[in-house]
Amino acid sequence: MRVKVGGETRDVLALWREGSTVKMIDQRLLPHRFEIISLASHVETAAAIRDMATRGAGAVGCAAGYALAQAALEASGFTPEKFEGYIAGAAETVRGTRPTAVNLFHAVDRCLAAAGDGPVAERGRNMVEAADGIAADDREASRLIGLHGAGLIRDGFRVLTHCNAGALGFLDDGTALSPIRVAHRQGRRVFVWVDETRPRCQGARLTAWEMEMEGLPYALIVDNAAGHFMRRGEVDLVIVGADRVAANGDVANKVGTYEKAVVARENGVPFYVAAPGTTFDQRTPTGNGIDIEERTPEEVTRVWGLDGEGEYRWVQVPMEGTPARNPGFDVTPARYVTGFITEKGIVKPPYASSIRKTFRT
Ligand code: MRU
């Protein structure tokens, strides 16, 4: 992703590995501050996933892979038994960070499976290679999703998106935002409706920032306004990302996605989900089996932003002690999904068979 920070233009990824250090954009500080943090151990990288310094299904998957690579490097001088125990502990730590995005679990499994049973040094090398492979594969999937999805976007289209499924959430152009970027780069006029995405405001803070960086025309709207613009015929297409797609095509994505899908159907607006094979979970038959992260109520009762002095602060909205619930995701039943934009092309219903056929499992 090309970013303009402090008058300078640079190409940067949401996260990357430098030897045994993981570097990432601290997404908690965007859009007002652009800072790269360095994480020296798998414990620090796992904490960065849990605390949402990085977020989005692809980014947490890459971070999980890198954390396992760090653990392998940390244990490089161990005996095979100690190595195995250390890696198993690291895998548990990483798996315990966030429950919904399946990319994280796939990444851990891929690194563990890659290790093999050779000498410790070889197992370590294999795990590091697997982690780098996850990032490389994501970048290629993002590119292909962009190319396949761009065909859905005609000149003058107004596309609505929810949360952030952009370069910050998935290397390297994102999932939902990749087709939008490609259509724009191909010279078509595209306008983006950016849902604010309460409570953490990934749309307002991150997607709007990505739109600015890409030079794409957009408007930020509160989550409740999406139906208003759809009913007035001002939305031509909805594209969202996903954290996990069940075998039947049910989609877990940022809370609020379900409502957008239902209102899109009501208004005849096509609703597409952009997601790579690594976001599909063939072991979970339906959305009912997806673990939905429940986050702290304080994210609902407070808002996070800059004060008049330019300092980040939490501000309390309802009265102190107000009870609140905070599911991080919801499940959109497959029947609302017009199609999946994947690296293998557009996947159409009936999903149970088309998903299986596309990813050959
Ligand atoms: O809680 P977050 O910010 O990690 O949630 C992210 C989303 O819901 C995205 O839409 C999804 O991960 C797709 S990003 C490739």
PDB file of C-alpha atoms in Angstrom, residues 80-90:
ATOM      1  CA  PRO A  80      13.828 -31.881  20.013  1.00  0.00           C
ATOM      2  CA  GLU A  81      11.581 -32.602  23.040  1.00  0.00           C
ATOM      3  CA  LYS A  82      11.980 -29.109  24.457  1.00  0.00           C
ATOM      4  CA  PHE A  83      11.469 -27.629  20.984  1.00  0.00           C
ATOM      5  CA  GLU A  84       8.194 -29.500  20.560  1.00  0.00           C
ATOM      6  CA  GLY A  85       6.909 -28.414  23.968  1.00  0.00           C
ATOM      7  CA  TYR A  86       7.881 -24.792  23.352  1.00  0.00           C
ATOM      8  CA  ILE A  87       6.207 -24.702  19.923  1.00  0.00           C
ATOM      9  CA  ALA A  88       3.046 -26.363  21.270  1.00  0.00           C
ATOM     10  CA  GLY A  89       2.890 -23.686  23.992  1.00  0.00           C
ATOM     11  CA  ALA A  90       3.413 -20.901  21.458  1.00  0.00           C
TER      12      ALA A  90
END
